[in-house]
């Protein structure tokens, strides 16, 4: 096997997590190569971009993980924007979670982090909200980022300017192993050639497709269908997060509506009548007048899910292979802290107690017991 290149860091997966990690290493002067079969299919391009640690009702270590990542995000985005010259649309706009009765509200896992909204104040925050909603929680600390139109492009540009080498259209056929160490990857490229790419360390972060590279990973796809509508300017200023549907308003009046949760769809592509009908029913349940606003676009994607709905982050059982996958619904939220921890881990930098605990809780080894 003839080596075409020898890279310090080989990243398999060019979605949001892969780009975030690539950016972290490249800005610290590492030589980085990113292999991606089809970057436009990644969850980072199709997610709504909510930073919803509290509105999601995260619990235990996921709650702390989300809070820590939200603390990192402002500085992280500032660096990406500076390097790329692209505004990423980060907004701490607040997220409203509506409830039909006070009992449901008080059972919400992150209830204590929210500001209570009575009927009058709920309607003041969300004009036109369906009359079935009587109470609400406002999580002022939560927000959003325009991942689909801005953040992903900003990361691509920032990575390129820092010298990251991209190989789009690359399908990793197998990892080249010797004595439990990866020497490289056998890759089918976009022109139909099979080449071996050699490296020192490998980071696997190809989301829902991770199991296709490492078969013992308990990762499976959960399909989500979405659409966007064009509302009047400032029609809603907060994200509205219902039990099955959410509305995420962008600065230009576009509202992202999501998302179905299809556990058995596997990798079946395309929007379906059932999925679109479900989204429209969700709009009606939250903000009935929005059904009259023009629909702009429909799309879909695949969330990378694990059996316990927690990510897999850290070392694998192969010496120089690291994992950053399985982020399920929270890839955008968890991207900053995931890239930070993976960088520290590979560089053997000192981790604080919380970071050490995250690696223990999210270790691949939890599935081997």
Coordinates of C-alpha atoms in Angstrom, one line a residue:
X1 CA 0.0 0.0 0.0
X2 CA 1.4 3.3 -1.0
X3 CA 0.7 6.3 1.2
X4 CA -0.7 9.3 -0.6
X5 CA -0.5 11.5 2.5
X6 CA 0.2 11.2 6.2
X7 CA -2.0 13.4 8.4
X8 CA -1.9 14.1 12.1
X9 CA -5.7 14.0 12.3
X10 CA -8.1 12.1 10.0
X11 CA -11.8 13.0 10.6
X12 CA -14.4 10.6 9.2
X13 CA -17.5 12.7 8.8
X14 CA -18.0 16.2 7.6
X15 CA -21.1 17.2 9.4
X16 CA -21.4 19.7 12.2
X17 CA -19.5 17.6 14.8
X18 CA -16.8 16.7 12.3
X19 CA -16.4 20.3 11.2
X20 CA -16.3 21.6 14.8
X21 CA -13.6 19.2 15.7
X22 CA -11.7 19.9 12.5
X23 CA -11.8 23.6 13.2
X24 CA -10.5 23.1 16.8
X25 CA -7.5 21.2 15.6
X26 CA -6.8 23.3 12.5
X27 CA -6.9 26.6 14.4
X28 CA -4.3 25.1 16.8
X29 CA -1.9 24.4 13.8
X30 CA -2.7 20.7 13.3
X31 CA -2.8 19.1 9.9
X32 CA -6.3 17.9 9.4
X33 CA -8.1 15.9 6.7
X34 CA -11.9 15.4 6.6
X35 CA -13.5 12.6 4.7
X36 CA -17.2 13.0 3.9
X37 CA -19.5 11.0 1.6
X38 CA -22.1 13.7 1.2
X39 CA -21.8 16.6 3.7
X40 CA -25.2 18.1 2.6
X41 CA -26.9 15.1 4.1
X42 CA -25.5 15.7 7.6
X43 CA -27.8 16.5 10.5
X44 CA -26.1 19.9 10.8
X45 CA -27.5 21.1 7.6
X46 CA -31.1 20.0 8.4
X47 CA -31.5 20.7 12.1
X48 CA -33.4 23.8 13.4
X49 CA -30.4 25.1 15.3
X50 CA -32.1 25.4 18.7
X51 CA -29.9 25.9 21.8
X52 CA -32.5 24.4 24.1
X53 CA -30.8 22.8 27.1
X54 CA -33.7 23.7 29.3
X55 CA -36.6 23.8 26.8
X56 CA -35.8 20.2 25.8
X57 CA -36.1 19.2 29.5
X58 CA -32.7 17.6 29.6
X59 CA -31.8 15.8 32.8
X60 CA -28.8 14.6 34.8
X61 CA -25.5 14.6 32.9
X62 CA -27.2 15.7 29.6
X63 CA -28.5 18.8 31.3
X64 CA -25.1 19.7 32.7
X65 CA -23.4 18.8 29.4
X66 CA -25.8 21.2 27.6
X67 CA -25.3 24.0 30.1
X68 CA -21.6 23.7 29.9
X69 CA -21.8 23.8 26.1
X70 CA -24.1 26.8 26.1
X71 CA -21.5 28.6 28.2
X72 CA -18.8 27.9 25.6
X73 CA -20.9 28.7 22.5
X74 CA -20.6 32.6 22.5
X75 CA -16.8 32.6 22.4
X76 CA -16.7 29.6 20.1
X77 CA -19.0 31.4 17.6
X78 CA -17.1 34.6 18.0
X79 CA -14.0 32.8 16.8
X80 CA -15.7 31.1 13.9
X81 CA -17.2 34.4 12.8
X82 CA -13.9 36.2 13.0
X83 CA -12.1 33.5 11.0
X84 CA -14.8 33.0 8.4
X85 CA -16.2 36.5 8.1
X86 CA -19.7 35.0 8.3
X87 CA -22.3 36.0 10.8
X88 CA -23.7 32.8 12.3
X89 CA -27.0 34.2 13.6
X90 CA -26.5 33.3 17.2
X91 CA -29.4 34.7 19.3
X92 CA -30.4 34.3 23.0
X93 CA -34.0 34.8 21.9
X94 CA -35.5 32.7 24.7
X95 CA -37.7 29.7 24.2
X96 CA -41.4 29.4 25.3
X97 CA -42.7 25.9 26.3
X98 CA -46.5 25.9 26.5
X99 CA -48.6 23.7 28.8
X100 CA -52.3 22.9 29.0
X101 CA -52.4 22.7 32.8
X102 CA -50.3 23.7 35.8
X103 CA -49.7 20.1 36.8
X104 CA -47.9 19.3 33.5
X105 CA -45.9 22.4 33.9
X106 CA -44.7 21.6 37.4
X107 CA -43.7 18.1 36.2
X108 CA -41.4 19.4 33.5
X109 CA -37.8 18.3 34.3
X110 CA -36.3 21.8 34.0
X111 CA -39.2 23.7 35.5
X112 CA -37.1 25.5 38.1
X113 CA -34.9 27.1 35.4
X114 CA -37.8 28.8 33.6
X115 CA -39.9 31.9 34.2
X116 CA -43.6 31.1 34.7
X117 CA -46.0 32.6 32.3
X118 CA -49.7 32.8 33.2
X119 CA -52.4 32.9 30.5
X120 CA -52.1 36.6 29.9
X121 CA -48.3 36.7 29.8
X122 CA -48.1 33.6 27.5
X123 CA -50.2 35.4 25.0
X124 CA -48.1 38.5 25.4
X125 CA -45.0 36.5 24.5
X126 CA -46.6 34.5 21.6
X127 CA -49.4 36.5 20.0
X128 CA -52.0 34.1 18.4
X129 CA -51.0 31.0 20.3
X130 CA -53.7 28.3 20.3
X131 CA -56.3 28.8 23.1
X132 CA -55.7 25.3 24.4
X133 CA -52.5 26.4 26.0
X134 CA -53.1 28.0 29.4
X135 CA -49.6 28.3 30.9
X136 CA -46.0 28.5 29.8
X137 CA -42.4 28.5 30.8
X138 CA -40.0 31.0 29.3
X139 CA -36.4 29.9 29.2
X140 CA -34.7 33.2 28.6
X141 CA -31.2 31.6 28.7
X142 CA -32.0 29.4 25.7
X143 CA -31.8 30.5 22.1
X144 CA -30.8 29.5 18.5
X145 CA -28.3 29.7 15.8
X146 CA -28.8 29.6 12.0
X147 CA -27.0 26.4 11.5
X148 CA -28.4 25.5 8.1
X149 CA -27.7 28.8 6.2
X150 CA -24.8 30.2 8.2
X151 CA -23.0 28.1 10.8
X152 CA -22.2 25.2 8.6
X153 CA -20.9 27.5 5.8
X154 CA -18.9 29.5 8.3
X155 CA -17.3 26.4 9.7
X156 CA -16.5 25.1 6.2
X157 CA -14.9 28.4 5.3
X158 CA -13.0 28.8 8.6
X159 CA -11.7 25.2 8.3
X160 CA -10.5 25.8 4.7
X161 CA -8.7 29.0 5.7
X162 CA -6.9 27.1 8.4
X163 CA -5.7 24.5 5.9
X164 CA -8.2 21.7 6.4
X165 CA -8.1 19.3 3.5
X166 CA -11.6 18.1 2.4
X167 CA -12.3 15.0 0.5
X168 CA -16.1 15.2 -0.4
X169 CA -17.6 12.1 -2.0
X170 CA -15.3 9.8 0.0
X171 CA -16.8 6.5 1.1
X172 CA -14.8 4.8 3.8
X173 CA -14.8 1.1 3.0
X174 CA -12.7 -0.2 5.8
X175 CA -10.2 0.9 8.5
X176 CA -6.7 -0.4 8.0
X177 CA -5.7 -2.1 11.3
X178 CA -2.5 -3.5 12.6
X179 CA -2.0 -4.6 16.2
X180 CA -5.2 -2.8 17.4
X181 CA -3.9 0.5 15.8
X182 CA -5.4 2.2 12.8
X183 CA -2.8 2.9 10.1
X184 CA -5.3 4.5 7.8
X185 CA -8.6 4.0 5.8
X186 CA -9.4 2.4 2.5
X187 CA -11.5 5.0 0.7
X188 CA -13.6 5.0 -2.5
X189 CA -13.4 8.5 -3.7
X190 CA -15.8 10.6 -5.9
X191 CA -14.0 9.5 -9.1
X192 CA -14.4 5.8 -8.4
X193 CA -10.8 5.2 -7.3
X194 CA -9.9 3.3 -4.2
X195 CA -7.1 4.8 -2.2
X196 CA -5.5 4.3 1.2
X197 CA -5.2 7.4 3.4
X198 CA -2.8 7.1 6.3
X199 CA -2.9 8.9 9.5
X200 CA -1.8 9.1 13.1
X201 CA -5.1 9.6 14.8
X202 CA -8.7 9.0 13.7
X203 CA -11.9 10.7 14.9
X204 CA -15.1 9.0 13.9
X205 CA -18.0 11.4 13.8
X206 CA -20.2 10.5 10.9
X207 CA -23.5 10.7 12.8
X208 CA -26.2 8.3 11.8
X209 CA -23.8 6.6 9.4
X210 CA -21.2 5.8 12.1
X211 CA -22.2 2.1 12.3
X212 CA -21.3 1.7 8.6
X213 CA -17.7 2.4 9.5
X214 CA -17.5 0.7 12.8
X215 CA -20.1 -2.1 12.9
X216 CA -20.2 -2.6 16.7
X217 CA -21.4 1.0 17.4
X218 CA -25.0 1.0 18.6
X219 CA -26.0 3.9 16.4
X220 CA -29.2 4.0 14.4
X221 CA -30.9 6.7 12.3
X222 CA -34.0 8.5 13.5
X223 CA -35.6 10.4 10.6
X224 CA -36.9 13.9 11.0
X225 CA -39.0 15.8 8.4
X226 CA -39.1 19.6 8.5
X227 CA -40.5 22.6 6.6
X228 CA -40.2 26.3 6.6
X229 CA -42.9 29.1 6.4
X230 CA -42.5 32.7 5.7
X231 CA -44.2 34.8 8.4
X232 CA -44.7 38.5 8.6
X233 CA -41.8 40.5 10.0
X234 CA -41.5 39.9 13.8
X235 CA -44.5 37.6 13.8
X236 CA -43.0 35.7 16.7
X237 CA -39.7 36.6 18.4
X238 CA -39.3 33.6 20.7
X239 CA -38.9 30.0 19.7
X240 CA -42.1 28.2 20.5
X241 CA -41.4 24.6 21.6
X242 CA -44.5 22.4 21.8
X243 CA -44.6 18.7 22.8
X244 CA -44.4 17.4 19.2
X245 CA -43.7 20.5 17.1
X246 CA -41.5 23.6 17.4
X247 CA -41.4 26.9 15.5
X248 CA -38.0 28.6 15.2
X249 CA -38.2 32.2 13.9
X250 CA -35.2 33.6 12.0
X251 CA -34.3 37.3 11.6
X252 CA -35.8 37.6 8.2
X253 CA -39.2 36.2 9.1
X254 CA -38.5 32.7 8.0
X255 CA -39.9 30.1 10.5
X256 CA -38.4 26.6 10.7
X257 CA -41.0 24.0 11.6
X258 CA -40.0 20.6 12.9
X259 CA -39.8 17.8 13.3
X260 CA -41.1 14.3 13.0
X261 CA -39.5 11.5 15.0
X262 CA -39.4 8.4 12.8
X263 CA -37.6 5.5 14.6
X264 CA -38.3 2.9 11.9
X265 CA -37.7 4.9 8.8
X266 CA -34.1 3.7 8.5
X267 CA -32.4 5.7 5.7
X268 CA -35.5 6.1 3.6
X269 CA -35.1 9.5 1.9
X270 CA -37.6 12.1 1.0
X271 CA -40.6 13.9 2.6
X272 CA -43.8 12.0 2.9
X273 CA -47.5 13.1 2.9
X274 CA -47.8 11.7 6.5
X275 CA -44.8 13.7 7.7
X276 CA -45.9 17.0 6.1
X277 CA -49.5 16.5 7.5
X278 CA -48.0 15.9 10.9
X279 CA -46.0 19.1 10.7
X280 CA -49.1 21.1 9.6
X281 CA -51.1 19.6 12.4
X282 CA -48.4 20.7 14.8
X283 CA -48.5 24.3 13.4
X284 CA -52.3 24.3 13.9
X285 CA -51.9 23.1 17.5
X286 CA -49.4 25.9 18.4
X287 CA -50.1 28.9 16.1
X288 CA -53.2 28.4 13.9
X289 CA -52.8 31.5 11.9
X290 CA -49.4 30.3 10.7
X291 CA -51.1 27.7 8.5
X292 CA -52.0 30.6 6.2
X293 CA -48.4 31.7 5.8
X294 CA -46.7 30.4 2.6
X295 CA -44.6 27.3 2.9
X296 CA -41.1 27.8 1.5
X297 CA -39.3 24.5 1.7
X298 CA -39.5 20.9 2.8
X299 CA -36.6 18.7 3.8
X300 CA -35.5 15.8 6.0
X301 CA -32.5 14.4 7.8
X302 CA -31.3 11.5 10.0
X303 CA -30.5 12.0 13.7
X304 CA -27.8 9.7 15.1
X305 CA -29.4 7.9 18.0
X306 CA -28.1 5.4 20.7
X307 CA -30.2 3.1 22.8
X308 CA -30.0 5.4 25.9
X309 CA -30.3 8.6 23.8
X310 CA -26.9 9.8 25.0
X311 CA -23.9 10.6 22.8
X312 CA -20.8 8.4 22.5
X313 CA -17.7 10.6 23.1
X314 CA -14.1 9.6 23.9
X315 CA -11.6 6.8 23.2
X316 CA -12.6 3.6 21.5
X317 CA -11.1 0.2 22.2
X318 CA -8.8 0.8 19.3
X319 CA -5.6 2.6 20.3
X320 CA -5.8 5.7 18.1
X321 CA -9.5 5.9 17.3
X322 CA -11.7 8.4 19.0
X323 CA -15.5 8.7 18.9
X324 CA -17.8 11.7 18.7
X325 CA -21.2 10.5 17.6
X326 CA -24.8 9.7 18.7
X327 CA -25.8 13.3 19.6
X328 CA -29.4 12.6 18.6
X329 CA -31.5 15.8 18.8
X330 CA -28.7 18.0 20.3
X331 CA -25.8 18.1 17.8
X332 CA -25.9 21.9 17.4
X333 CA -26.1 22.4 21.2
X334 CA -23.4 19.9 22.0
X335 CA -21.0 20.8 19.2
X336 CA -18.9 23.3 21.1
X337 CA -18.2 21.2 24.2
X338 CA -17.7 18.0 22.1
X339 CA -14.9 19.6 20.0
X340 CA -13.4 21.1 23.1
X341 CA -13.3 17.8 25.0
X342 CA -12.0 15.7 22.1
X343 CA -9.2 18.2 21.5
X344 CA -8.2 18.1 25.2
X345 CA -8.4 14.3 25.3
X346 CA -6.2 13.8 22.2
X347 CA -3.7 16.4 23.4
X348 CA -3.7 14.8 26.8
X349 CA -4.6 18.1 28.4
X350 CA -5.9 18.1 32.0
X351 CA -9.6 17.7 32.2
X352 CA -11.7 19.1 35.0
X353 CA -13.9 16.9 37.1
X354 CA -17.0 17.6 35.0
X355 CA -15.2 16.8 31.8
X356 CA -13.9 13.6 33.2
X357 CA -17.4 12.6 34.3
X358 CA -18.8 13.4 30.9
X359 CA -16.2 11.0 29.3
X360 CA -17.2 8.3 31.8
X361 CA -20.9 8.7 31.3
X362 CA -20.7 8.9 27.5
X363 CA -18.0 6.3 27.0
X364 CA -18.6 3.5 24.4
X365 CA -17.7 1.0 27.1
X366 CA -21.1 1.5 28.7
X367 CA -22.5 -0.7 26.0
X368 CA -20.1 -3.5 26.6
X369 CA -21.2 -4.2 30.1

